[in-house]
mmCIF file with all atom_site columns, C-alpha atoms in Angstrom:
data_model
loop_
_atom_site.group_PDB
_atom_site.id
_atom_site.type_symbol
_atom_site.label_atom_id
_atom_site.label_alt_id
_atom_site.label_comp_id
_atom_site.label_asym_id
_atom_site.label_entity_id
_atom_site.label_seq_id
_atom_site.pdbx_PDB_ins_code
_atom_site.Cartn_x
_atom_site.Cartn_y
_atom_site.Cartn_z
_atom_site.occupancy
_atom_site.B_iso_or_equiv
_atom_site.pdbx_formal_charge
_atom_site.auth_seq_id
_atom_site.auth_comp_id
_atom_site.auth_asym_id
_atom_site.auth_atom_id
_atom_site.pdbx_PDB_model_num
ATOM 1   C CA . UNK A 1 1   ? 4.956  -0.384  -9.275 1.00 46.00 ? 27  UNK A CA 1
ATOM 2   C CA . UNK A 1 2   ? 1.416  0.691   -8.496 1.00 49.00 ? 28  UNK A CA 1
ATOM 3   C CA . UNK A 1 3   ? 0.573  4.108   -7.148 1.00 49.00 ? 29  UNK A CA 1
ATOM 4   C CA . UNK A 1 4   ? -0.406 2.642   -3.999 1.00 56.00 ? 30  UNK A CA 1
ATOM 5   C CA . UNK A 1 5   ? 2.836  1.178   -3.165 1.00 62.00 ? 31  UNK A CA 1
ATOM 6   C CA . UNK A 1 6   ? 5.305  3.479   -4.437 1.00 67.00 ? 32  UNK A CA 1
ATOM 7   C CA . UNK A 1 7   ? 6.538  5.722   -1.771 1.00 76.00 ? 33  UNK A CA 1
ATOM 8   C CA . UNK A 1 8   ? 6.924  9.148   -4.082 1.00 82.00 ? 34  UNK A CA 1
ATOM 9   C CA . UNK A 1 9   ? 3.727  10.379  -3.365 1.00 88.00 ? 35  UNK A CA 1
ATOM 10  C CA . UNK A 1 10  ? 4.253  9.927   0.838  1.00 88.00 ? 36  UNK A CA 1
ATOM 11  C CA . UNK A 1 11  ? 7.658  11.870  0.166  1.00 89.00 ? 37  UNK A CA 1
ATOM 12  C CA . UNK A 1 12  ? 5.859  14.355  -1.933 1.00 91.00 ? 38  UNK A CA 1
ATOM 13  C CA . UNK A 1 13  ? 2.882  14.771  1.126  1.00 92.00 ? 39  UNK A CA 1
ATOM 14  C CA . UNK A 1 14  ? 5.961  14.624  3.858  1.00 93.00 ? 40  UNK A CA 1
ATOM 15  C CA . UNK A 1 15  ? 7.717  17.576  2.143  1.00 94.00 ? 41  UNK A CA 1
ATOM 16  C CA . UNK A 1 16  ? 4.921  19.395  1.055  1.00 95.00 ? 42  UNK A CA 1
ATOM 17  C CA . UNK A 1 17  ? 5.002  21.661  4.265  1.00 95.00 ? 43  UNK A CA 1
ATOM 18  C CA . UNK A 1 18  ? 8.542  22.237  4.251  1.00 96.00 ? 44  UNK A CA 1
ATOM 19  C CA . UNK A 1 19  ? 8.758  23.213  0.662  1.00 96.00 ? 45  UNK A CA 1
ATOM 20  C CA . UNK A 1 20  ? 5.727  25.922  1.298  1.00 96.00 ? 46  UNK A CA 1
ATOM 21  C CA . UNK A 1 21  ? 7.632  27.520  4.659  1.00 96.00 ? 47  UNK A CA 1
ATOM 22  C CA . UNK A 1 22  ? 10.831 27.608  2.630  1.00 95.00 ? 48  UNK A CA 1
ATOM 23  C CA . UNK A 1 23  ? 9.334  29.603  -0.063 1.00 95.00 ? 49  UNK A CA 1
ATOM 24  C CA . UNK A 1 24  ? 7.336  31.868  2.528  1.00 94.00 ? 50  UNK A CA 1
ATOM 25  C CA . UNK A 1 25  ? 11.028 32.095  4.240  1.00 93.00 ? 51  UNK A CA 1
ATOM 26  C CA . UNK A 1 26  ? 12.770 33.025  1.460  1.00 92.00 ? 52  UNK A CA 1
ATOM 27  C CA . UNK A 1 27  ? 9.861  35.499  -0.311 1.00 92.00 ? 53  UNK A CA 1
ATOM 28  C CA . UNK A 1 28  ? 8.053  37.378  2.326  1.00 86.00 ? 54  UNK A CA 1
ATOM 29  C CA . UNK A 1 29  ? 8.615  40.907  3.150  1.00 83.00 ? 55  UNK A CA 1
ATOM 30  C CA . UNK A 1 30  ? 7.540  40.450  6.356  1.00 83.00 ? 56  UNK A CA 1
ATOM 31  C CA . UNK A 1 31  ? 10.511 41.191  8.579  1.00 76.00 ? 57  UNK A CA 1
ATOM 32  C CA . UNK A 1 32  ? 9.333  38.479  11.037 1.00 87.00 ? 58  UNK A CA 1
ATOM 33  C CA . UNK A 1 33  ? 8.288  35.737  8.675  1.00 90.00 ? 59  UNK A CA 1
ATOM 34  C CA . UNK A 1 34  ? 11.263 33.785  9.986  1.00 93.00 ? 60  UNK A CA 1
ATOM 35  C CA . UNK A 1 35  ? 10.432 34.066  13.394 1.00 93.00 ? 61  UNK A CA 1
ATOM 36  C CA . UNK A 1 36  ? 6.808  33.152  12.956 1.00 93.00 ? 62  UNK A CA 1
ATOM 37  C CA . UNK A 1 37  ? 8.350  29.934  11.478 1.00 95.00 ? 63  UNK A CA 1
ATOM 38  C CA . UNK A 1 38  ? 10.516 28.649  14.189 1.00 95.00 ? 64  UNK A CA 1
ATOM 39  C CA . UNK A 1 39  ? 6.843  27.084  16.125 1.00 93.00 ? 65  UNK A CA 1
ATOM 40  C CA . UNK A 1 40  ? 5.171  25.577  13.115 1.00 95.00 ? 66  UNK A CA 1
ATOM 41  C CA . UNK A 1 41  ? 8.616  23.804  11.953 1.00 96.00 ? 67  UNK A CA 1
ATOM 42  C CA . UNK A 1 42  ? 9.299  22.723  15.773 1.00 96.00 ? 68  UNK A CA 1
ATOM 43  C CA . UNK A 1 43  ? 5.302  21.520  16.023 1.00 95.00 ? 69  UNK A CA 1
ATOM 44  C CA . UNK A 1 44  ? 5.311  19.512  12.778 1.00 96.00 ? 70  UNK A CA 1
ATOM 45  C CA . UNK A 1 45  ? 8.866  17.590  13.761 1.00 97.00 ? 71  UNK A CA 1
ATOM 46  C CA . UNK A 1 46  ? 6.907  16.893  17.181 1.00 97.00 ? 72  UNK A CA 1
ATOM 47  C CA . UNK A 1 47  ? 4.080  15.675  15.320 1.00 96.00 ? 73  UNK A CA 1
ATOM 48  C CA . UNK A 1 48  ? 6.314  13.476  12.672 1.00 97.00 ? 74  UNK A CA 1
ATOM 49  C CA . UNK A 1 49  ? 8.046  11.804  15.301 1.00 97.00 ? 75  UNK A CA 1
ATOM 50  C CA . UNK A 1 50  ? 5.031  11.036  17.695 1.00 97.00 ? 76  UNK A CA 1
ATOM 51  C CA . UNK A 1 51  ? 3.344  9.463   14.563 1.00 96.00 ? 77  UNK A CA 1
ATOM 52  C CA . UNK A 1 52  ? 6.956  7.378   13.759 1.00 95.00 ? 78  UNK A CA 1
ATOM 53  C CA . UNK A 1 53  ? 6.625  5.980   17.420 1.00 95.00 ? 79  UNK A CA 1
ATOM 54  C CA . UNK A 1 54  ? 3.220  4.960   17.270 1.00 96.00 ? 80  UNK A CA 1
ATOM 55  C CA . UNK A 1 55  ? 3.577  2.876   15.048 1.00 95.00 ? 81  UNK A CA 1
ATOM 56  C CA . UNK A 1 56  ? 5.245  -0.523  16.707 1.00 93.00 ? 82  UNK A CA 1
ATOM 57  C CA . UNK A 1 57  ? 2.128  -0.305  19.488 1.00 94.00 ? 83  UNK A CA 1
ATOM 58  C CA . UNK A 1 58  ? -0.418 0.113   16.680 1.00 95.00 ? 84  UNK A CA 1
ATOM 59  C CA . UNK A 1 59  ? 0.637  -2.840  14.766 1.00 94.00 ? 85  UNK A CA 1
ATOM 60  C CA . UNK A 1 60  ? 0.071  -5.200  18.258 1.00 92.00 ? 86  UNK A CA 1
ATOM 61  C CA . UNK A 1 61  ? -3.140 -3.355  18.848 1.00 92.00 ? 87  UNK A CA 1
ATOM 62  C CA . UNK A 1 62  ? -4.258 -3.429  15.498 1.00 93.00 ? 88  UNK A CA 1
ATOM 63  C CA . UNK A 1 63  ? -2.730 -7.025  14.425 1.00 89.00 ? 89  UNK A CA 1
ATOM 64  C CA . UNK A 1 64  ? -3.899 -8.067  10.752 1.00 86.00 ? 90  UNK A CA 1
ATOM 65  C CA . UNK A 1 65  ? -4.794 -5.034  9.311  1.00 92.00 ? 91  UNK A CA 1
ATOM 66  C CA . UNK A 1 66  ? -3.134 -3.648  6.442  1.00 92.00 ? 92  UNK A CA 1
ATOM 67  C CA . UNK A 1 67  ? -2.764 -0.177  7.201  1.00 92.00 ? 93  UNK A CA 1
ATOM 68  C CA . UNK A 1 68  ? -0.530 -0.780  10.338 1.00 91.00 ? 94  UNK A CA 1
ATOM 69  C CA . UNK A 1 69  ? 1.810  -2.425  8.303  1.00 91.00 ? 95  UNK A CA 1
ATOM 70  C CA . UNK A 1 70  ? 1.915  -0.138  6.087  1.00 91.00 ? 96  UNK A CA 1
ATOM 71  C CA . UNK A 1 71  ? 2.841  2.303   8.328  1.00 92.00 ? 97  UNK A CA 1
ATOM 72  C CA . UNK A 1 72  ? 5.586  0.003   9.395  1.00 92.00 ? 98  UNK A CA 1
ATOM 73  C CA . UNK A 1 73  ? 7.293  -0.157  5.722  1.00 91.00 ? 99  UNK A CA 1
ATOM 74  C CA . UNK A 1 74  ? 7.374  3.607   5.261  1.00 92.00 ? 100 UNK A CA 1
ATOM 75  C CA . UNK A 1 75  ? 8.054  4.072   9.271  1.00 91.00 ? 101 UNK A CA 1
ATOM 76  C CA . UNK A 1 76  ? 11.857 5.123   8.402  1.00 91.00 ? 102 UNK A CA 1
ATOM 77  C CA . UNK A 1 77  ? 10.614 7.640   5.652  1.00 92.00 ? 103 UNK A CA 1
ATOM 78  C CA . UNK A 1 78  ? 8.804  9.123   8.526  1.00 94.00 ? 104 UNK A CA 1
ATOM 79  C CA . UNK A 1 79  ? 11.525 9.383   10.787 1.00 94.00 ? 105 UNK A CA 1
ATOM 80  C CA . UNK A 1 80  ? 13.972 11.132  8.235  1.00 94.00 ? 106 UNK A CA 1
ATOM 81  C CA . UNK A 1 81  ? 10.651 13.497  7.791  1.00 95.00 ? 107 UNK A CA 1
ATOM 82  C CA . UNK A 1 82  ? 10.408 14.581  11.266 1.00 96.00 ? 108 UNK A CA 1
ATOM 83  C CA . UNK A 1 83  ? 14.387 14.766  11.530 1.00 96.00 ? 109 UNK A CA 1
ATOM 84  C CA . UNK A 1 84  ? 14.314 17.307  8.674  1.00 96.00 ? 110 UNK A CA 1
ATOM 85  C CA . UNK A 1 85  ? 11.646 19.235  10.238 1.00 97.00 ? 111 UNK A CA 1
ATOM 86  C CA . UNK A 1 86  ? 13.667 19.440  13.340 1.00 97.00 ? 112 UNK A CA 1
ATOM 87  C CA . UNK A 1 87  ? 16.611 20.702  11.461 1.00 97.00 ? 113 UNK A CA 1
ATOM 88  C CA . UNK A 1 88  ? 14.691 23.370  9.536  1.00 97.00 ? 114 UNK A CA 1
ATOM 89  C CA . UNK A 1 89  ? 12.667 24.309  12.877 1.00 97.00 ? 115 UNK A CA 1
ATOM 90  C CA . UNK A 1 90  ? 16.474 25.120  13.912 1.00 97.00 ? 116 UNK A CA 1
ATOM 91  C CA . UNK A 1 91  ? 17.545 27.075  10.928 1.00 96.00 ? 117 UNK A CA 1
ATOM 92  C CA . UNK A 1 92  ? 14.759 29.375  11.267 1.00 96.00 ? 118 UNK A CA 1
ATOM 93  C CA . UNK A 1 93  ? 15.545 29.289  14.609 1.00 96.00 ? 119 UNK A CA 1
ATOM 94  C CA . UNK A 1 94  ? 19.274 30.247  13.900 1.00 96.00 ? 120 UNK A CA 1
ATOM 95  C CA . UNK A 1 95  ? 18.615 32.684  11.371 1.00 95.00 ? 121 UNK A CA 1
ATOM 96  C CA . UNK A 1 96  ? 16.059 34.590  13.765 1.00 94.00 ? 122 UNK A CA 1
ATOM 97  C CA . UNK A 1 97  ? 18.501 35.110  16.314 1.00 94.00 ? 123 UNK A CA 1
ATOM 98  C CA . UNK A 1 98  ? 20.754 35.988  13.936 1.00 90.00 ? 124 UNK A CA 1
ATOM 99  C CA . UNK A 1 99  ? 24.087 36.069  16.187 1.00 93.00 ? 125 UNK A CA 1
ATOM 100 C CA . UNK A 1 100 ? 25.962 33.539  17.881 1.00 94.00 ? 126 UNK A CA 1
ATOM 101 C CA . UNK A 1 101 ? 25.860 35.521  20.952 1.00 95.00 ? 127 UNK A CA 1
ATOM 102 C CA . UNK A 1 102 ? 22.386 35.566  21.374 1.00 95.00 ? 128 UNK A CA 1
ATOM 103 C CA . UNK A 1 103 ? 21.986 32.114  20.603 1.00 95.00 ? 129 UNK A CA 1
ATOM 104 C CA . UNK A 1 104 ? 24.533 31.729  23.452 1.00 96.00 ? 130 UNK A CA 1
ATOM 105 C CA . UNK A 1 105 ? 22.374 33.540  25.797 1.00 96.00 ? 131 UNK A CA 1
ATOM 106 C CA . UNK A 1 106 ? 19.876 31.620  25.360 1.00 95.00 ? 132 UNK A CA 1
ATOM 107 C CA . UNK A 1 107 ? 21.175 28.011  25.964 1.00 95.00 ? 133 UNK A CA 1
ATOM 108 C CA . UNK A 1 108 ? 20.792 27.868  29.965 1.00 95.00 ? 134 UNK A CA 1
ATOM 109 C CA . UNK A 1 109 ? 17.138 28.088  29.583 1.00 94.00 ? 135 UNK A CA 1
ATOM 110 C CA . UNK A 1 110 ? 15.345 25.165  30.217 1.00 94.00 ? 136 UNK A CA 1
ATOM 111 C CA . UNK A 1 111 ? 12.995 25.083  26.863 1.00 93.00 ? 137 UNK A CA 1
ATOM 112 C CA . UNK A 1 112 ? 16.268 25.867  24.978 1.00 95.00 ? 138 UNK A CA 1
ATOM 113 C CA . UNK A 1 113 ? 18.855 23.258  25.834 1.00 96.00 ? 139 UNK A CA 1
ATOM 114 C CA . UNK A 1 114 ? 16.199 20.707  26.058 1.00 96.00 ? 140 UNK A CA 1
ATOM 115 C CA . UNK A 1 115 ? 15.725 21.500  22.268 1.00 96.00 ? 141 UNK A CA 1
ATOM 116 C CA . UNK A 1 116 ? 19.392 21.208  21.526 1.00 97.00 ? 142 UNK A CA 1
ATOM 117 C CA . UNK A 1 117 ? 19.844 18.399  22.720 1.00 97.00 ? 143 UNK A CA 1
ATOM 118 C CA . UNK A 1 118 ? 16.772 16.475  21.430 1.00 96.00 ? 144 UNK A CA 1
ATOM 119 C CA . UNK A 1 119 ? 18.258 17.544  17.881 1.00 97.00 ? 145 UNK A CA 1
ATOM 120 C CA . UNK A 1 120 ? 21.448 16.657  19.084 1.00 96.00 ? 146 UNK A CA 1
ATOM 121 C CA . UNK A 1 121 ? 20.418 12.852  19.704 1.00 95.00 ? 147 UNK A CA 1
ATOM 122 C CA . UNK A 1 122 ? 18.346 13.185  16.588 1.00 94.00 ? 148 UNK A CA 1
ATOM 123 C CA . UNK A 1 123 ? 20.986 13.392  14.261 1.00 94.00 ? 149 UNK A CA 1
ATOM 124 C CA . UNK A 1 124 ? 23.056 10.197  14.485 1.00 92.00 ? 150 UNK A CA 1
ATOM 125 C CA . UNK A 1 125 ? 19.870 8.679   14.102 1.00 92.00 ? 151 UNK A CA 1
ATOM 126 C CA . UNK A 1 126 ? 19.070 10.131  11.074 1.00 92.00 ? 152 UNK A CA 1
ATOM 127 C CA . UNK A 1 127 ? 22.778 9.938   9.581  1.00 91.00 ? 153 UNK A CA 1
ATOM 128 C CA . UNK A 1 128 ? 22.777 5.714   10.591 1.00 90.00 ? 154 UNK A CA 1
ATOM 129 C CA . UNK A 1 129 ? 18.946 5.422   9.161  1.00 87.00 ? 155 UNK A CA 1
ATOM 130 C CA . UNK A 1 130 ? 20.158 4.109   5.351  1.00 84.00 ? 156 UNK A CA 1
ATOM 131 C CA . UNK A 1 131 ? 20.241 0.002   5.103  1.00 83.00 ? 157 UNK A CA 1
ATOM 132 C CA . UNK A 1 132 ? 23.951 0.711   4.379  1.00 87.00 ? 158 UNK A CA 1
ATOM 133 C CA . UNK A 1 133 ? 24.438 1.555   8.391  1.00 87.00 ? 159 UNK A CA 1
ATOM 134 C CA . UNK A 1 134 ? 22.160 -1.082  9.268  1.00 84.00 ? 160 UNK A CA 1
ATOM 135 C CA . UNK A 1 135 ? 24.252 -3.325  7.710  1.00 88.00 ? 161 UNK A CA 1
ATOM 136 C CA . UNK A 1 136 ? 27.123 -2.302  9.321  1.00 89.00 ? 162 UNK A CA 1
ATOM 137 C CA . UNK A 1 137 ? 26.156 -2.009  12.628 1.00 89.00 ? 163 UNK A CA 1
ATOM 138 C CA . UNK A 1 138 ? 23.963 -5.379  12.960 1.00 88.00 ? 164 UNK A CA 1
ATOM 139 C CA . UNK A 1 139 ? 21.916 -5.766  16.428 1.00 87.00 ? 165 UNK A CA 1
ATOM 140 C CA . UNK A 1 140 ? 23.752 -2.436  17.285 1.00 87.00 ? 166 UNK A CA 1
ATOM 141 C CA . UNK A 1 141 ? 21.733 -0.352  14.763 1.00 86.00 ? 167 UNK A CA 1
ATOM 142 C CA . UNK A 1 142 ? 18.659 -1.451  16.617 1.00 85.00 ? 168 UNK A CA 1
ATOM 143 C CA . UNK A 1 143 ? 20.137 0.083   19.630 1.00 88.00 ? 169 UNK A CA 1
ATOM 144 C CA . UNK A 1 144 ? 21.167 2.906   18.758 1.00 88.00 ? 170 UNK A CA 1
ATOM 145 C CA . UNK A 1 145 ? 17.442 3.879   17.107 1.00 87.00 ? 171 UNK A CA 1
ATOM 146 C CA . UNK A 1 146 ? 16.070 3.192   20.359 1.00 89.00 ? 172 UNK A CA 1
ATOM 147 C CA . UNK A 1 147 ? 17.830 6.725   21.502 1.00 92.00 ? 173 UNK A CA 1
ATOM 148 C CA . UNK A 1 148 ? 14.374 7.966   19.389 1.00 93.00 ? 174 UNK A CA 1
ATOM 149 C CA . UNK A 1 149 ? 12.924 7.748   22.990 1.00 94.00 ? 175 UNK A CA 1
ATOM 150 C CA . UNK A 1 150 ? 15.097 9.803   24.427 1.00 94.00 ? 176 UNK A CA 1
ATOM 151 C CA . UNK A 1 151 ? 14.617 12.451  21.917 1.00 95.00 ? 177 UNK A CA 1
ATOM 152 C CA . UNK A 1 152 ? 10.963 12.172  22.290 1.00 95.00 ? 178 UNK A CA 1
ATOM 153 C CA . UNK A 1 153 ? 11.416 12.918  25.902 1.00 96.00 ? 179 UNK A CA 1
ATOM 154 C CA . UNK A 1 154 ? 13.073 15.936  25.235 1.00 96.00 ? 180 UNK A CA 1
ATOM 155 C CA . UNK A 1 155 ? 11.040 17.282  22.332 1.00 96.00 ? 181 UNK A CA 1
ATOM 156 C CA . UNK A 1 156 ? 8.021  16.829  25.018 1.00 95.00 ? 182 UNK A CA 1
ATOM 157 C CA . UNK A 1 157 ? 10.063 18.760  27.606 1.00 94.00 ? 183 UNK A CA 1
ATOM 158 C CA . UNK A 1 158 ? 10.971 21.582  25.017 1.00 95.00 ? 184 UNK A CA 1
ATOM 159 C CA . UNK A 1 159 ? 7.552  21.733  23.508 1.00 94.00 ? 185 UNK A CA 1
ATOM 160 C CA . UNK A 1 160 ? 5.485  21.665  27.005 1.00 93.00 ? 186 UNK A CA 1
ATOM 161 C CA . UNK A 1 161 ? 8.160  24.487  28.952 1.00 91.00 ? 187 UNK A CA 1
ATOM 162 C CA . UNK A 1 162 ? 8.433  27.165  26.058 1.00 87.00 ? 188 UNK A CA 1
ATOM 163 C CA . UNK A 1 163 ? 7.077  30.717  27.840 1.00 69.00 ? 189 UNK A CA 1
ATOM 164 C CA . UNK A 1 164 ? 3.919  30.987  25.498 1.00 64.00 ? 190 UNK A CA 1
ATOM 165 C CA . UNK A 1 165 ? 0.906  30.499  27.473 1.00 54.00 ? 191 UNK A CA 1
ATOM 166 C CA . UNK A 1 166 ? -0.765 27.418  26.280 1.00 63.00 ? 192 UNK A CA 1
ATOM 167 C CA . UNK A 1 167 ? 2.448  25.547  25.694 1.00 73.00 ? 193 UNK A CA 1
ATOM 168 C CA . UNK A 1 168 ? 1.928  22.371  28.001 1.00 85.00 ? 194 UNK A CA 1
ATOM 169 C CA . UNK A 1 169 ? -1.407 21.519  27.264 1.00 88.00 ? 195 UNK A CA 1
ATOM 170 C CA . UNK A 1 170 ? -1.125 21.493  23.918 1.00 90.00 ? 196 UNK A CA 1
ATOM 171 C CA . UNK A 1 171 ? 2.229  19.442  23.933 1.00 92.00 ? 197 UNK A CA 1
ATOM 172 C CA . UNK A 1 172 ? 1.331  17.081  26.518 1.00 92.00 ? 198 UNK A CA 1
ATOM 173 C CA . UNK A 1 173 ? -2.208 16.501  24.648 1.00 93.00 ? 199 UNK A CA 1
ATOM 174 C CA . UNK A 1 174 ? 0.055  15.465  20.800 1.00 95.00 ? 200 UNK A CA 1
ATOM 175 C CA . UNK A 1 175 ? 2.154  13.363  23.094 1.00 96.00 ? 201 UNK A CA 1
ATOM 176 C CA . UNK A 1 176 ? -1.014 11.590  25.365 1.00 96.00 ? 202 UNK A CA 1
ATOM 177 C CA . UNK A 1 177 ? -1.818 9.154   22.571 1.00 96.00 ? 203 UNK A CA 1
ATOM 178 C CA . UNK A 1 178 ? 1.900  8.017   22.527 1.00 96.00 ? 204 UNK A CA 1
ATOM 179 C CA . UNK A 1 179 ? 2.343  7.799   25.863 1.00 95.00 ? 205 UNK A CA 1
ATOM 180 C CA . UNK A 1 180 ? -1.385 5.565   25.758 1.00 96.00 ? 206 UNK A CA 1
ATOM 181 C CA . UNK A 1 181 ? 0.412  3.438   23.041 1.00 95.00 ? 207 UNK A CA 1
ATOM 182 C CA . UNK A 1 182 ? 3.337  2.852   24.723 1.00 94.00 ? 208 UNK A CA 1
ATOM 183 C CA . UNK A 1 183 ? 2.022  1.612   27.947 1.00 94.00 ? 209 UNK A CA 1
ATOM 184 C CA . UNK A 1 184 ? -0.520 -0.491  25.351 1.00 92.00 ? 210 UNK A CA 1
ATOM 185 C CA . UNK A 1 185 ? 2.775  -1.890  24.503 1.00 91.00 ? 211 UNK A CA 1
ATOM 186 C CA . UNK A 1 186 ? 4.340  -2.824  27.650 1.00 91.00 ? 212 UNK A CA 1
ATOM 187 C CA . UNK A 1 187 ? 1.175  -4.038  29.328 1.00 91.00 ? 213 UNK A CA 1
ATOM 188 C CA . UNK A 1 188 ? 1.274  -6.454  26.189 1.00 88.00 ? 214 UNK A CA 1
ATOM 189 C CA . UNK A 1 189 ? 4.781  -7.800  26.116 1.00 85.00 ? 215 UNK A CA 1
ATOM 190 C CA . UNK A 1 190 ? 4.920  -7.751  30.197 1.00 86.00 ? 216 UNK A CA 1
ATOM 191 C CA . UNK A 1 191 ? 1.495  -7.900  31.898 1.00 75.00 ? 217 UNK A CA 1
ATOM 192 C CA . UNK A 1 192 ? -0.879 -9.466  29.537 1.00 76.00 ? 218 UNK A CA 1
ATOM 193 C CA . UNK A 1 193 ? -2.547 -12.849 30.651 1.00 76.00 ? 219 UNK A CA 1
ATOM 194 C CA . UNK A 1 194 ? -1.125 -15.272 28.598 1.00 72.00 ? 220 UNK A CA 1
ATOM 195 C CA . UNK A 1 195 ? -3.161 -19.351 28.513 1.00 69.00 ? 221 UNK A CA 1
ATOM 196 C CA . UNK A 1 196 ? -1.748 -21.989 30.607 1.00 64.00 ? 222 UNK A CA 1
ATOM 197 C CA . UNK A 1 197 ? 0.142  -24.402 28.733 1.00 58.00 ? 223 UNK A CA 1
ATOM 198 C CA . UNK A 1 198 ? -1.306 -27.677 28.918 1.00 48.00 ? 224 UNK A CA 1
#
């Protein structure tokens, strides 16, 4: 198996981040390293997954080139990426609050619960991702994976409400070239002129 093909070094570059914010976790002195953790973990999931979902558009806009599908055969080592950096985003999340009760407190506002429950969706997609459950499940597999959008939505609406100033122009500018793609994607399949049949 050639270097270019084997899919090591994309799991080493995918895990790379984690594996440094771990050990800065887990070796700082800093009594607020975990806290200053919670955004970059939450960010980089955002990013994963907006990269995952670009990928179906780009190989209809981009149709014969290589790298597109590429990006296609490694799109489910992507997704499992940006589900793990939503899980760790939430265990330094977890372990900053550091009590149930406060975590409690927190869950009617708006920029919490929306990122509960995008994790929430997030993880039976993640648990069903092995060929084993796409065996199993047949056309139903498919449809469950589309509940990615949904997550999406909510990561967006998490990302773009959180209190910090700044918040929803920088999510809603990681999400614009998705939301470009997308509608690249439906104008094709729906609206696109298509030649008369003879």
């Amino acid at each position: 198996m050639t270097t270019r093909k084997t899919p090591y070094w994309l799991w080493a570059l995918l895990t790379a981040p984690a594996l440094y914010w771990i050990w800065t976790a887990t070796t700082s002195d800093n009594a607020r390293s975990i806290h200053i953790l919670v955004h970059p973990t939450g960010e980089w999931a955002a990013r994963v997954l907006i990269l995952t979902l670009m990928i179906t558009p780009l190989t209809l806009l981009f149709k014969g080139k290589s790298w597109p599908r590429w990006l296609m055969r490694n799109r489910r080592y992507l997704g499992v990426a940006a589900f793990g950096y939503a899980a760790l985003h939430t265990i330094f999340y977890v372990i900053d609050k550091s009590t149930l009760d406060r975590i409690a407190g927190e869950l009617p506002r708006f920029y919490i619960w929306t990122g509960w429950l995008a994790f929430a969706v997030f993880i039976p997609l993640a648990v069903t991702s092995m060929d084993y459950f796409q065996r199993l499940m047949g056309r139903h597999w498919k449809t469950l994976q589309r509940f990615t959008y949904a997550s999406a939505v909510l990561t967006l609406l998490h990302w773009a409400s959180l209190h910090d100033w700044g918040h929803p122009t920088v999510a809603l500018v990681h999400f614009a070239p998705l939301v470009v793609l997308e509608g690249y994607r439906i104008w094709y399949w729906t609206l696109r002129p298509r030649p008369a049949h003879a």
